[in-house]
Coordinates of C-alpha atoms in Angstrom, one line a residue:
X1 CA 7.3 -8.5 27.7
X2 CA 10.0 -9.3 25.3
X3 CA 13.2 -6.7 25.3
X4 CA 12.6 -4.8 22.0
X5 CA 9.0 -4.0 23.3
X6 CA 10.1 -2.8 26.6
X7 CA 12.9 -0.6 24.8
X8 CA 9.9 0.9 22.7
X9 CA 8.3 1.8 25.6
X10 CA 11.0 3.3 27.7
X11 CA 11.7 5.2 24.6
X12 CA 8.3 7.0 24.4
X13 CA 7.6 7.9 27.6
X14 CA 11.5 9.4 27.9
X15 CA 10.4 11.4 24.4
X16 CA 7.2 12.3 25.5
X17 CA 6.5 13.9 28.9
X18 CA 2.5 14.5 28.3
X19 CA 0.2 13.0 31.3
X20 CA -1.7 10.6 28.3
X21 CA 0.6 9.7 25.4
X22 CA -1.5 8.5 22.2
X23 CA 0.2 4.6 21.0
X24 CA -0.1 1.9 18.4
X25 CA 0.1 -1.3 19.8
X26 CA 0.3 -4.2 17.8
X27 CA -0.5 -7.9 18.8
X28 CA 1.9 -10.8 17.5
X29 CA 0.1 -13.4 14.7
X30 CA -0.4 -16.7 17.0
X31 CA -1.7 -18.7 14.2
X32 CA 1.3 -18.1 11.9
X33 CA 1.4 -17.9 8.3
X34 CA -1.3 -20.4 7.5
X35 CA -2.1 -19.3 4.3
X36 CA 1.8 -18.8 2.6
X37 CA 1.3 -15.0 1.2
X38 CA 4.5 -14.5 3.5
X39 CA 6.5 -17.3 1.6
X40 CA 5.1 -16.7 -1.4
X41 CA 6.3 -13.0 -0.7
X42 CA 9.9 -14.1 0.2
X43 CA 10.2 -16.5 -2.9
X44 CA 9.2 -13.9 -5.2
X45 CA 11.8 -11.7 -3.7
X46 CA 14.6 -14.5 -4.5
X47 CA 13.7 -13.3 -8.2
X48 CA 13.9 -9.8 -7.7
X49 CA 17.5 -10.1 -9.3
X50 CA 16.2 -11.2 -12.4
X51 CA 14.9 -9.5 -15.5
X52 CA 11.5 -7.9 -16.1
X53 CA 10.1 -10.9 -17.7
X54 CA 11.3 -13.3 -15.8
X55 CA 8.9 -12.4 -12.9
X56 CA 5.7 -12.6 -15.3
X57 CA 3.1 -15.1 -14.3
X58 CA 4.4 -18.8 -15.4
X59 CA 2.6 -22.6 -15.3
X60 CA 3.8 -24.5 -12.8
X61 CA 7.1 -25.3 -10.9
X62 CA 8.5 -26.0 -6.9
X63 CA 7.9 -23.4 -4.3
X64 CA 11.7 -23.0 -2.5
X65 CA 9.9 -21.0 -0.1
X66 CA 7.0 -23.1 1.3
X67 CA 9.0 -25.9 1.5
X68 CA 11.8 -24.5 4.0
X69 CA 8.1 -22.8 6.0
X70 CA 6.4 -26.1 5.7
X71 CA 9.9 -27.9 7.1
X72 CA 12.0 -29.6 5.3
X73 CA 13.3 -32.6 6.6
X74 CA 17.1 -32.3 8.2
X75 CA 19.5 -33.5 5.2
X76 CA 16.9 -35.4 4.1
X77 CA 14.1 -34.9 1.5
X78 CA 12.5 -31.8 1.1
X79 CA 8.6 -31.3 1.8
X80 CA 8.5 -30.4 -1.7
X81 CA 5.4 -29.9 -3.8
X82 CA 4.1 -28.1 -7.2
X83 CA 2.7 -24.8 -6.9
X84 CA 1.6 -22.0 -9.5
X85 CA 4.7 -19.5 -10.2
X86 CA 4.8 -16.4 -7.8
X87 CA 1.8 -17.6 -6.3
X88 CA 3.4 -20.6 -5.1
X89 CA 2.8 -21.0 -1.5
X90 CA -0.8 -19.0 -1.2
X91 CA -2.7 -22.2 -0.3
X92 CA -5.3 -22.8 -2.6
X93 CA -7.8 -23.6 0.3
X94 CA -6.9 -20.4 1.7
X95 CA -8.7 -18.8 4.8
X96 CA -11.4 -16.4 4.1
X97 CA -11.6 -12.7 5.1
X98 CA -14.1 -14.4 7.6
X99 CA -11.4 -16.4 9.3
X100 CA -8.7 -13.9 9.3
X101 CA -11.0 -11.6 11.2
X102 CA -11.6 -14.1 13.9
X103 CA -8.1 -14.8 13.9
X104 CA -7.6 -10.9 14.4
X105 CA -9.8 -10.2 16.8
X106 CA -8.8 -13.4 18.8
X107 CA -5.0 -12.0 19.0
X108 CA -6.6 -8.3 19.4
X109 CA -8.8 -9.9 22.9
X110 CA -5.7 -9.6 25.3
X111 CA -5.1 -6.2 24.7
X112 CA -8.7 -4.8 24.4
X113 CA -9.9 -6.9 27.6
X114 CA -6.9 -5.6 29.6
X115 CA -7.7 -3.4 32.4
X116 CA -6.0 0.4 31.9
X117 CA -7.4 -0.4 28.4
X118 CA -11.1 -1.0 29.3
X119 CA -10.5 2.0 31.8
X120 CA -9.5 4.3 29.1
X121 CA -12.5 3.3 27.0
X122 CA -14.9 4.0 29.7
X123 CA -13.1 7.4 31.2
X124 CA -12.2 9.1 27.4
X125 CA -14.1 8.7 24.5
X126 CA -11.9 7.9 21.6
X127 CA -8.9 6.8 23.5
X128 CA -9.4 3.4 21.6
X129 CA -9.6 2.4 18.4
X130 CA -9.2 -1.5 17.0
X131 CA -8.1 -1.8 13.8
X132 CA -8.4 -6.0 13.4
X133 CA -6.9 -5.6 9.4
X134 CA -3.4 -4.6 11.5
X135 CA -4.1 -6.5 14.5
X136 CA -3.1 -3.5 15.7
X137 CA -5.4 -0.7 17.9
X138 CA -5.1 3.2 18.4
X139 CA -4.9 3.7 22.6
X140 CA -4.6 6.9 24.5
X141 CA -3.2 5.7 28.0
X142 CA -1.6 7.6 31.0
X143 CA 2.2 7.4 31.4
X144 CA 1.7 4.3 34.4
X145 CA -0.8 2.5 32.3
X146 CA 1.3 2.5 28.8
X147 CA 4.2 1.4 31.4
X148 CA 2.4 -1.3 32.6
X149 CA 0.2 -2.7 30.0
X150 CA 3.2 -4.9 28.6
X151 CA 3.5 -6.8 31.4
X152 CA -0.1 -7.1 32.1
X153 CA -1.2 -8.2 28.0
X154 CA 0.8 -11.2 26.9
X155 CA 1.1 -11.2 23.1
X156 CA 2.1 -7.4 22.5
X157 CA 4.5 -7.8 19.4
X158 CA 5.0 -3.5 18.9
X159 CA 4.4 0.1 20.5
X160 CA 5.3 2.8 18.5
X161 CA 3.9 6.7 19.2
X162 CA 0.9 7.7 17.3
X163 CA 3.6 10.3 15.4
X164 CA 2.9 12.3 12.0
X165 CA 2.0 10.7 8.9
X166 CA 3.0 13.9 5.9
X167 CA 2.0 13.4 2.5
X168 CA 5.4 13.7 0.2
X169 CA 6.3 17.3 -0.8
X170 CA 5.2 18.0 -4.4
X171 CA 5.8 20.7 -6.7
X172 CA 3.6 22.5 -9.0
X173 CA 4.8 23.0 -12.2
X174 CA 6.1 27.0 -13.4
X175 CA 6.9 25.8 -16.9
X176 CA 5.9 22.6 -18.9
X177 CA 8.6 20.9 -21.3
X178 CA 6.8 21.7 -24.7
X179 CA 6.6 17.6 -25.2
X180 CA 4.5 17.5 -22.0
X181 CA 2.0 20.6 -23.5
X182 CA 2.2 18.8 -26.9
X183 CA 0.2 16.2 -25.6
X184 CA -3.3 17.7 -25.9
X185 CA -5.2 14.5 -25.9
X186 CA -4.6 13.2 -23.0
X187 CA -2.1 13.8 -19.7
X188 CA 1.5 12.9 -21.4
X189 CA 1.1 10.0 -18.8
X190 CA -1.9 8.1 -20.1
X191 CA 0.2 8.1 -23.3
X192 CA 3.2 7.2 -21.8
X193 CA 2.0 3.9 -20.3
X194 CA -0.5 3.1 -22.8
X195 CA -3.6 3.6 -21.1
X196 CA -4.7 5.7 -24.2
X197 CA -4.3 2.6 -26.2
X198 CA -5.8 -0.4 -24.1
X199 CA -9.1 1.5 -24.0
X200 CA -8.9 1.5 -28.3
X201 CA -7.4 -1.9 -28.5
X202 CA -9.8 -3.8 -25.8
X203 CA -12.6 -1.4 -24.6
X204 CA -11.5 -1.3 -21.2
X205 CA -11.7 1.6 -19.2
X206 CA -12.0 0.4 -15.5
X207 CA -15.3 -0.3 -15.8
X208 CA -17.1 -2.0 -12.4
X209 CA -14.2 -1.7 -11.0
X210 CA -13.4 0.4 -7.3
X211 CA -10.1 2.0 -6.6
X212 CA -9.8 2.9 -2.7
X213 CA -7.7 5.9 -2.5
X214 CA -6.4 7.6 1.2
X215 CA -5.6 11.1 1.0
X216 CA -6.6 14.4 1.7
X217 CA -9.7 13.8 0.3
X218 CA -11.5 14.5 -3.0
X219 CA -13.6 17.4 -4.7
X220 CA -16.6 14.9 -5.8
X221 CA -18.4 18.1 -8.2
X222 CA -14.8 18.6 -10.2
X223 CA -16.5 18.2 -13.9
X224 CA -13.9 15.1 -13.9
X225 CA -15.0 13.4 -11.4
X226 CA -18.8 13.9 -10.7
X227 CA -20.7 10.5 -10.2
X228 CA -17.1 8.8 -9.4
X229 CA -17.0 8.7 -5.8
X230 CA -19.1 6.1 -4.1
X231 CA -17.5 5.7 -0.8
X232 CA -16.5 8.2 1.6
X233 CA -15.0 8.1 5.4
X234 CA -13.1 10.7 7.0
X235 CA -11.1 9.4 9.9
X236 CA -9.7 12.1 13.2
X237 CA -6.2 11.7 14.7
X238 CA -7.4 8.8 16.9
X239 CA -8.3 6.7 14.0
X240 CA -12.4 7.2 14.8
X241 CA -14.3 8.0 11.7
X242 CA -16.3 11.1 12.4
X243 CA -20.5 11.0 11.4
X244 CA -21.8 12.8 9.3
X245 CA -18.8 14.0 7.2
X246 CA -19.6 14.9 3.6
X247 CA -16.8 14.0 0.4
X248 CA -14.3 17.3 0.4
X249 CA -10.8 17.9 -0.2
X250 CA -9.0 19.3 2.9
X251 CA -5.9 20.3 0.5
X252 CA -5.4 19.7 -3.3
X253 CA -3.5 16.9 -3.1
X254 CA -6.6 14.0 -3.0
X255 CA -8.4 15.4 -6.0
X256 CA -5.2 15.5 -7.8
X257 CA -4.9 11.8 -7.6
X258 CA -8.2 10.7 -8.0
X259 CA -7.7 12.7 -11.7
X260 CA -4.8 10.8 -12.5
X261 CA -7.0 7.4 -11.2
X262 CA -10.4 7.8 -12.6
X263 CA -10.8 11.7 -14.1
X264 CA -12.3 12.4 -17.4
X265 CA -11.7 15.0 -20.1
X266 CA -14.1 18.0 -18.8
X267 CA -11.2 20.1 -20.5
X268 CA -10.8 18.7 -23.4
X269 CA -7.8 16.5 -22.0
X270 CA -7.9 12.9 -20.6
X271 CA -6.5 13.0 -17.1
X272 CA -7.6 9.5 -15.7
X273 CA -6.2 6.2 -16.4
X274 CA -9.4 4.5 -15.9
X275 CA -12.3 7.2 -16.9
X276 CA -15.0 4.2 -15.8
X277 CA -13.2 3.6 -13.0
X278 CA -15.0 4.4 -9.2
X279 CA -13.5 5.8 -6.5
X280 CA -13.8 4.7 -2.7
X281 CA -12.1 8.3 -0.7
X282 CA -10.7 7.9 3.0
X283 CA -9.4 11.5 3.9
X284 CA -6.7 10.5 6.5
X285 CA -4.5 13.3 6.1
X286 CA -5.7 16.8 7.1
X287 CA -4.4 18.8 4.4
X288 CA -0.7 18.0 4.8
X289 CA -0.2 15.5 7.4
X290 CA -2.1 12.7 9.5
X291 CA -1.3 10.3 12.0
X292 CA -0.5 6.2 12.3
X293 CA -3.8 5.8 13.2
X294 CA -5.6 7.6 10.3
X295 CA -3.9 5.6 8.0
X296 CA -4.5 2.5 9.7
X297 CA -8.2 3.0 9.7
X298 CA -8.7 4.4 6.5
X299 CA -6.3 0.6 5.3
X300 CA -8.9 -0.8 7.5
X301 CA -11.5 0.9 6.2
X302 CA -10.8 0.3 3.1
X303 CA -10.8 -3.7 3.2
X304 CA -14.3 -3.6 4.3
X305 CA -15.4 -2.1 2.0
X306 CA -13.9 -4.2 -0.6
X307 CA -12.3 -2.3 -2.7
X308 CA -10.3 -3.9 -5.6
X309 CA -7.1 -1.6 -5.7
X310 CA -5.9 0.8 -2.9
X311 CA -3.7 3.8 -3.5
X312 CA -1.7 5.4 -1.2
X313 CA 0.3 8.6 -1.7
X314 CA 1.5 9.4 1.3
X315 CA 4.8 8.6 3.5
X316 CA 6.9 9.3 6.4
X317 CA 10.7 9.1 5.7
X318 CA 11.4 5.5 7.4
X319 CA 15.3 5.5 8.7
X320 CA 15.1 2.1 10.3
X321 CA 15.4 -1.1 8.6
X322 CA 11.7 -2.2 9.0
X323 CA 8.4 -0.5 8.8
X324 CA 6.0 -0.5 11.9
X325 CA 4.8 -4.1 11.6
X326 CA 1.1 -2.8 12.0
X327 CA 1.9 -1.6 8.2
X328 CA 3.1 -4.9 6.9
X329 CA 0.1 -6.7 9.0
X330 CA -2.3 -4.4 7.6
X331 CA -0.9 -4.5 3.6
X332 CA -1.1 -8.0 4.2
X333 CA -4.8 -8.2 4.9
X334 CA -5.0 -6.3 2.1
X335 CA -3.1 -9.2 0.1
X336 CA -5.5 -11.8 1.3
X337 CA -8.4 -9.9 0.7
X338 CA -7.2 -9.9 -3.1
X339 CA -6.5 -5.7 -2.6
X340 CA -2.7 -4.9 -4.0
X341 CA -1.7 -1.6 -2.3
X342 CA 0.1 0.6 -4.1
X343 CA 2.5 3.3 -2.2
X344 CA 4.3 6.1 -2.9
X345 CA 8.1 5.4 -2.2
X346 CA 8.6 8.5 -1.4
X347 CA 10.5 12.2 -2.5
X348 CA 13.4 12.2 -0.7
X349 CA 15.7 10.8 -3.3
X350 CA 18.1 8.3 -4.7
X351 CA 18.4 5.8 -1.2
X352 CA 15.6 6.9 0.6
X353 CA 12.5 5.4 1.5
X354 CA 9.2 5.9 3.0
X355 CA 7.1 4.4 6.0
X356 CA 4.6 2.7 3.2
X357 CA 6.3 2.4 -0.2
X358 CA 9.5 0.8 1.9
X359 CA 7.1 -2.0 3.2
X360 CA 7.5 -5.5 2.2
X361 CA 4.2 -6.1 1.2
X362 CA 3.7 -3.3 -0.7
X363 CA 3.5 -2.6 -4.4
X364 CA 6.1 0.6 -4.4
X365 CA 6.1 3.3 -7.1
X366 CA 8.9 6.0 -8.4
X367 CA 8.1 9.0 -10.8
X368 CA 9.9 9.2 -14.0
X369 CA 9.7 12.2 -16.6
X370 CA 8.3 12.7 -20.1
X371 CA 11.9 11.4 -21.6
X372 CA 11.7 8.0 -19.5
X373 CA 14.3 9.4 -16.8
X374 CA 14.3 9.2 -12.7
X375 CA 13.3 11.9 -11.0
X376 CA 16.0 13.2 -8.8
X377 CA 13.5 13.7 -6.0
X378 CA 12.2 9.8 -6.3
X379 CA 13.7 7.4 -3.5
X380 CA 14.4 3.8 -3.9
X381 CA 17.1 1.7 -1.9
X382 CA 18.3 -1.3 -1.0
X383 CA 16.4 -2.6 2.3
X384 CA 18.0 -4.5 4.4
X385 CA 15.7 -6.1 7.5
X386 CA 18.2 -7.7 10.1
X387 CA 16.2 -8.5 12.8
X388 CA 12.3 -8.5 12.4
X389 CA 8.6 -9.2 14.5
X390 CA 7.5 -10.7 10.9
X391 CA 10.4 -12.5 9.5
X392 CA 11.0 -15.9 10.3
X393 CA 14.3 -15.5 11.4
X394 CA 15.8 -18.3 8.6
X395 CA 15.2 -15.4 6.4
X396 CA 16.9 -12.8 8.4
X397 CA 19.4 -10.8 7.1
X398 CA 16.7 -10.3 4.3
X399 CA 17.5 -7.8 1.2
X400 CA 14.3 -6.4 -0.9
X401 CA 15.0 -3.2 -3.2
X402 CA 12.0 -0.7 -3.8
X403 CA 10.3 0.9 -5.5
X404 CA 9.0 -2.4 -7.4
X405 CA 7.6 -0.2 -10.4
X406 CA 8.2 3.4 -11.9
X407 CA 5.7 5.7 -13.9
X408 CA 5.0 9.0 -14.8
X409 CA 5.6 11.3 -11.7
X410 CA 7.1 14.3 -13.3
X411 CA 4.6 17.9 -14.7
X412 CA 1.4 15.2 -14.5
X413 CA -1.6 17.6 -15.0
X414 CA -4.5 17.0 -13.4
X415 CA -8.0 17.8 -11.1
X416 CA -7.4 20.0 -8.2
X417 CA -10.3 21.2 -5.9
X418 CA -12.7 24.3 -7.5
X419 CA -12.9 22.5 -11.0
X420 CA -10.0 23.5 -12.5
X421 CA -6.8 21.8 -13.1
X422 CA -2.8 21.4 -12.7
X423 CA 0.8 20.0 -13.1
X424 CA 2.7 18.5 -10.2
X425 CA 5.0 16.5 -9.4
X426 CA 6.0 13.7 -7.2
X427 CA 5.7 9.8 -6.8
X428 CA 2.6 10.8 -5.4
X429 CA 1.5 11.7 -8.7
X430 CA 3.2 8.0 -9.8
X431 CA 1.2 6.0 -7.5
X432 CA -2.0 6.7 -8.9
X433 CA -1.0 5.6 -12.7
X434 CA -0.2 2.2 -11.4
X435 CA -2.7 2.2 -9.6
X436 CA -4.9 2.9 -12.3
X437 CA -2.9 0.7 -14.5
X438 CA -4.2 -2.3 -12.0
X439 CA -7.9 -1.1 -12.6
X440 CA -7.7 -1.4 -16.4
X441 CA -6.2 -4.8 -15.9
X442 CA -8.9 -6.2 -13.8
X443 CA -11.6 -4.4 -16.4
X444 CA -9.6 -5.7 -19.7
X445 CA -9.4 -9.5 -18.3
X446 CA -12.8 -10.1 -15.6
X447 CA -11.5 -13.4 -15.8
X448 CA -9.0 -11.9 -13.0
X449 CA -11.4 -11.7 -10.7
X450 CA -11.9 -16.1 -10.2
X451 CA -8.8 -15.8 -8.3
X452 CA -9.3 -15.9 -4.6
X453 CA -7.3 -14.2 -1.9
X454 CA -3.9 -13.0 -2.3
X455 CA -3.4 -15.0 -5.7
X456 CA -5.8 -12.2 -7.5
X457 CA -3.5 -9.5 -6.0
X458 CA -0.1 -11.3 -6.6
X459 CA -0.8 -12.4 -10.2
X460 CA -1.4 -8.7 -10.9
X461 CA 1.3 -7.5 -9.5
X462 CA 3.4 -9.8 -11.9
X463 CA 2.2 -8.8 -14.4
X464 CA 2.7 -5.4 -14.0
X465 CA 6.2 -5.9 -12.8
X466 CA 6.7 -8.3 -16.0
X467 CA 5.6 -6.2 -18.8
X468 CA 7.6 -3.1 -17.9
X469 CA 9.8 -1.1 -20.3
X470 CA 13.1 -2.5 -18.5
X471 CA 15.3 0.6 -18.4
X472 CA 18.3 1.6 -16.1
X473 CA 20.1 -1.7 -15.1
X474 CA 19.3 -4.8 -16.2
X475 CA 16.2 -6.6 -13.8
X476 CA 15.3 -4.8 -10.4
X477 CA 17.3 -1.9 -9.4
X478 CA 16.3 1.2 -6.7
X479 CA 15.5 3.5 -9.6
X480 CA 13.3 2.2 -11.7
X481 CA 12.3 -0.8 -10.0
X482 CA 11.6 -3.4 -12.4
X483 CA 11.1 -0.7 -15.0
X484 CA 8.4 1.7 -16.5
X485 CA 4.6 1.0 -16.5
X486 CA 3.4 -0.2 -19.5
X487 CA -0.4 -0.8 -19.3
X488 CA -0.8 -1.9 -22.8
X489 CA 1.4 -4.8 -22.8
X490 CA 0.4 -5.8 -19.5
X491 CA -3.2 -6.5 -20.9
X492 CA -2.0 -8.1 -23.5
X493 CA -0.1 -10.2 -21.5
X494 CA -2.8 -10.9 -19.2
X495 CA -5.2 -11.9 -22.3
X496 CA -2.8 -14.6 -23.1
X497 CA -1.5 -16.0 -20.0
X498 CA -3.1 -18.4 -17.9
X499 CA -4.7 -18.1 -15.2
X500 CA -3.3 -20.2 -12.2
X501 CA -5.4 -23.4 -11.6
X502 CA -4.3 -24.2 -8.1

């Protein structure tokens, strides 16, 4: 049992003096990074310094990255070789969801074969749960097993405490700015970005296209949303998804978001991004809060059933320099499976993060207002990762700035549970415009979908990180991001770039 590990677990059972104590334990990745979406993620943060366009989708040059990964040679020659821009180092013969779920489940054996684990299986029902997207699973031991299983499973990588997942505090709206109730058409958000116009200028409105979305739920009968939902889960504290559950909102806060995702105009005002869109709904937050292992199945979850886009506005505020590595593991799953997760970064303001949006691997989003300006609640920050589970340590100190995108966040009116509707705000509300944003890409351009794997999920990504109103400082900053979402130049964009051949 390495050090870190065995501080972990000295620290929970000194924090928590219950008989069973409820754990996510994570299992280290044996085979490596066969497939590059880690270098490819590390080189494309090298150009997070530049401007907006600079990061757009380009032909072909030398992956930096995959060559120090791949090893190059002393003083010597470099293991250089071409690659497709910011998709570099994702191998173009790359593993299948098949293989990566052997590959999981291989590295998961150890701990699900040990014996306090098999013990708890057989004694409690529920006090396991395998999650093989995170490599990671749910366990519910007594104090002497948890100290002991460590020592007794080689390959443990992580143990941190199943603790509270909250969704970030939003506000509802007392008074709209008369420029937000002046747009009557639509949300002043589907304006904003340009959503409005993509579905004029190209027909596209999300069309065959499922968004998986984890919240608090969804109200499937709001008049905006009727037909929309497809999938449904609903996942307890231990991360097991209960039978028998039916779609419904434990709170407000899911069918808020699915609106802003996929809602129509019941009263008489566009709410959704992508109106054609569907919706795949894990609740894994019961009304306000959840726990690690909700989320963890509903990410799981949510790759199986092979959704296209996955939104997630929720957070916990993340005050060390690294998210639980089960997160990155799991987001980047989601990468190989061709899923780009978009996260809320959070509303505790200016250099402040969040336990998803803060991730490396995922696509993080900050609110702005109806005049293009921050929100004062919105985080964003310099990350700085100094030691790491995940990180080769070549890499180490590594320095990545969120949120990577900003969008409307601020008085966004839309669905709410009982058919009726409202204004809140928070990157919550932010999250799902991109994330609708990403559904009107892959409906505008199907040719999107030939790419395999992590290079579908990258390359849209880029664009939307390349076709941004650039505002604030100049290129990436903890604001804005890269800038503002605009959805109608990124599908313009899109139509005339090509598509990476290798």
């Amino acid at each position: 049992m390495s050090g870190r590990v065995a501080r972990q677990v000295e620290r929970i059972l000194d924090e928590r003096p219950d008989k069973t104590v409820g754990v996510i334990v994570h299992m280290g990745d044996p085979a490596g990074d066969q497939d590059g979406v880690l270098a490819t993620a590390l080189e494309r943060n090298e150009d997070s310094a530049l401007r907006a366009r600079a990061v757009l989708p380009e032909a072909v040059r030398v992956s930096r990255t995959a060559a120090i990964m791949n090893g190059a040679n002393g003083g010597g020659v470099p293991n250089l070789r071409p690659e497709v821009a910011n998709v570099a180092a994702v191998d173009g013969a790359a593993p299948s969801m098949d293989v990566l779920r052997r590959g999981n489940l291989s590295a998961l054996a150890p701990l699900l074969e040990a014996e306090p684990v098999r013990r708890a299986r057989a004694s409690r029902p529920g006090a396991v749960a395998e999650f093989w997207t995170s490599r990671s699973a749910y366990l519910e031991l007594d104090r002497d097993e948890l100290a002991r299983l460590p020592l007794e499973t080689p390959g443990v990588s992580e143990v941190f405490f199943n603790s509270t997942v909250f969704l970030p505090v939003v506000s509802r709206a007392r008074d709209l700015p008369a420029a937000v109730v002046e747009n009557s058409a639509s949300s002043w958000g589907i304006t904003m970005t340009g959503a409005l116009a993509v579905w004029g200028a190209y027909g596209a409105r999300g069309k065959g296209v499922t968004v998986g979305v984890l919240d608090t739920g969804v109200d499937p009968s709001h008049p905006d949303l009727r037909d929309k939902v497809v999938k449904w889960a609903e996942f307890d504290g231990q991360g097991q998804q209960l039978a028998n559950s039916v779609p419904h909102d434990s709170g407000s806060h899911g069918t808020h978001v699915c609106g802003t995702i996929a809602g129509g105009n019941a009263s008489g005002q566009w709410i959704g991004m992508a109106p054609e869109a569907k919706l795949a709904v894990a609740l894994v937050l019961n009304e306000r809060s959840g726990t690690h292992a909700q989320v963890l199945a509903g990410i799981h979850w949510a790759v199986e059933q092979g959704v296209d886009v996955l939104s997630m506005s929720l957070s916990s505020p993340v005050f060390d320099h690294e998210a639980p590595a089960a997160y990155t593991e799991a987001f980047r799953a989601c990468l190989r499976a061709g899923i780009p997760v978009v996260a809320a970064i959070g509303n505790q303001g200016e250099q402040t993060g969040a336990s998803t949006g803060s991730d490396f691997f995922a696509f993080a989003a900050g609110a702005t207002d109806y005049r293009d300006i921050p929100a004062g609640f919105s985080g964003g920050l310099t990350q700085v990762v100094l030691e790491s589970t995940f990180i080769p340590s070549q890499f180490l100190p590594l320095i990545y700035i969120k949120p990577d995108i900003s969008a409307p966040g601020v008085d966004v009116t839309s669905s709410i549970p009982g058919g009726t509707w409202e204004a809140f705000s928070g990157t919550s509300m932010a999250t799902p415009h991109v994330a609708g944003a990403m559904a009107l890409l892959f409906s505008a351009v199907p040719e999107i979908r030939t790419l395999s794997g992590a290079k579908r999920a990258i390359f849209i990504e880029d664009l939307l990180k390349g076709s941004v109103d650039d505002l604030g400082e100049a290129g990436h900053d903890c604001r804005y991001g890269f800038g503002r979402l605009n959805t109608l130049r990124a599908v313009a964009l899109a139509k005339n770039t090509p598509l990476p051949t290798v």
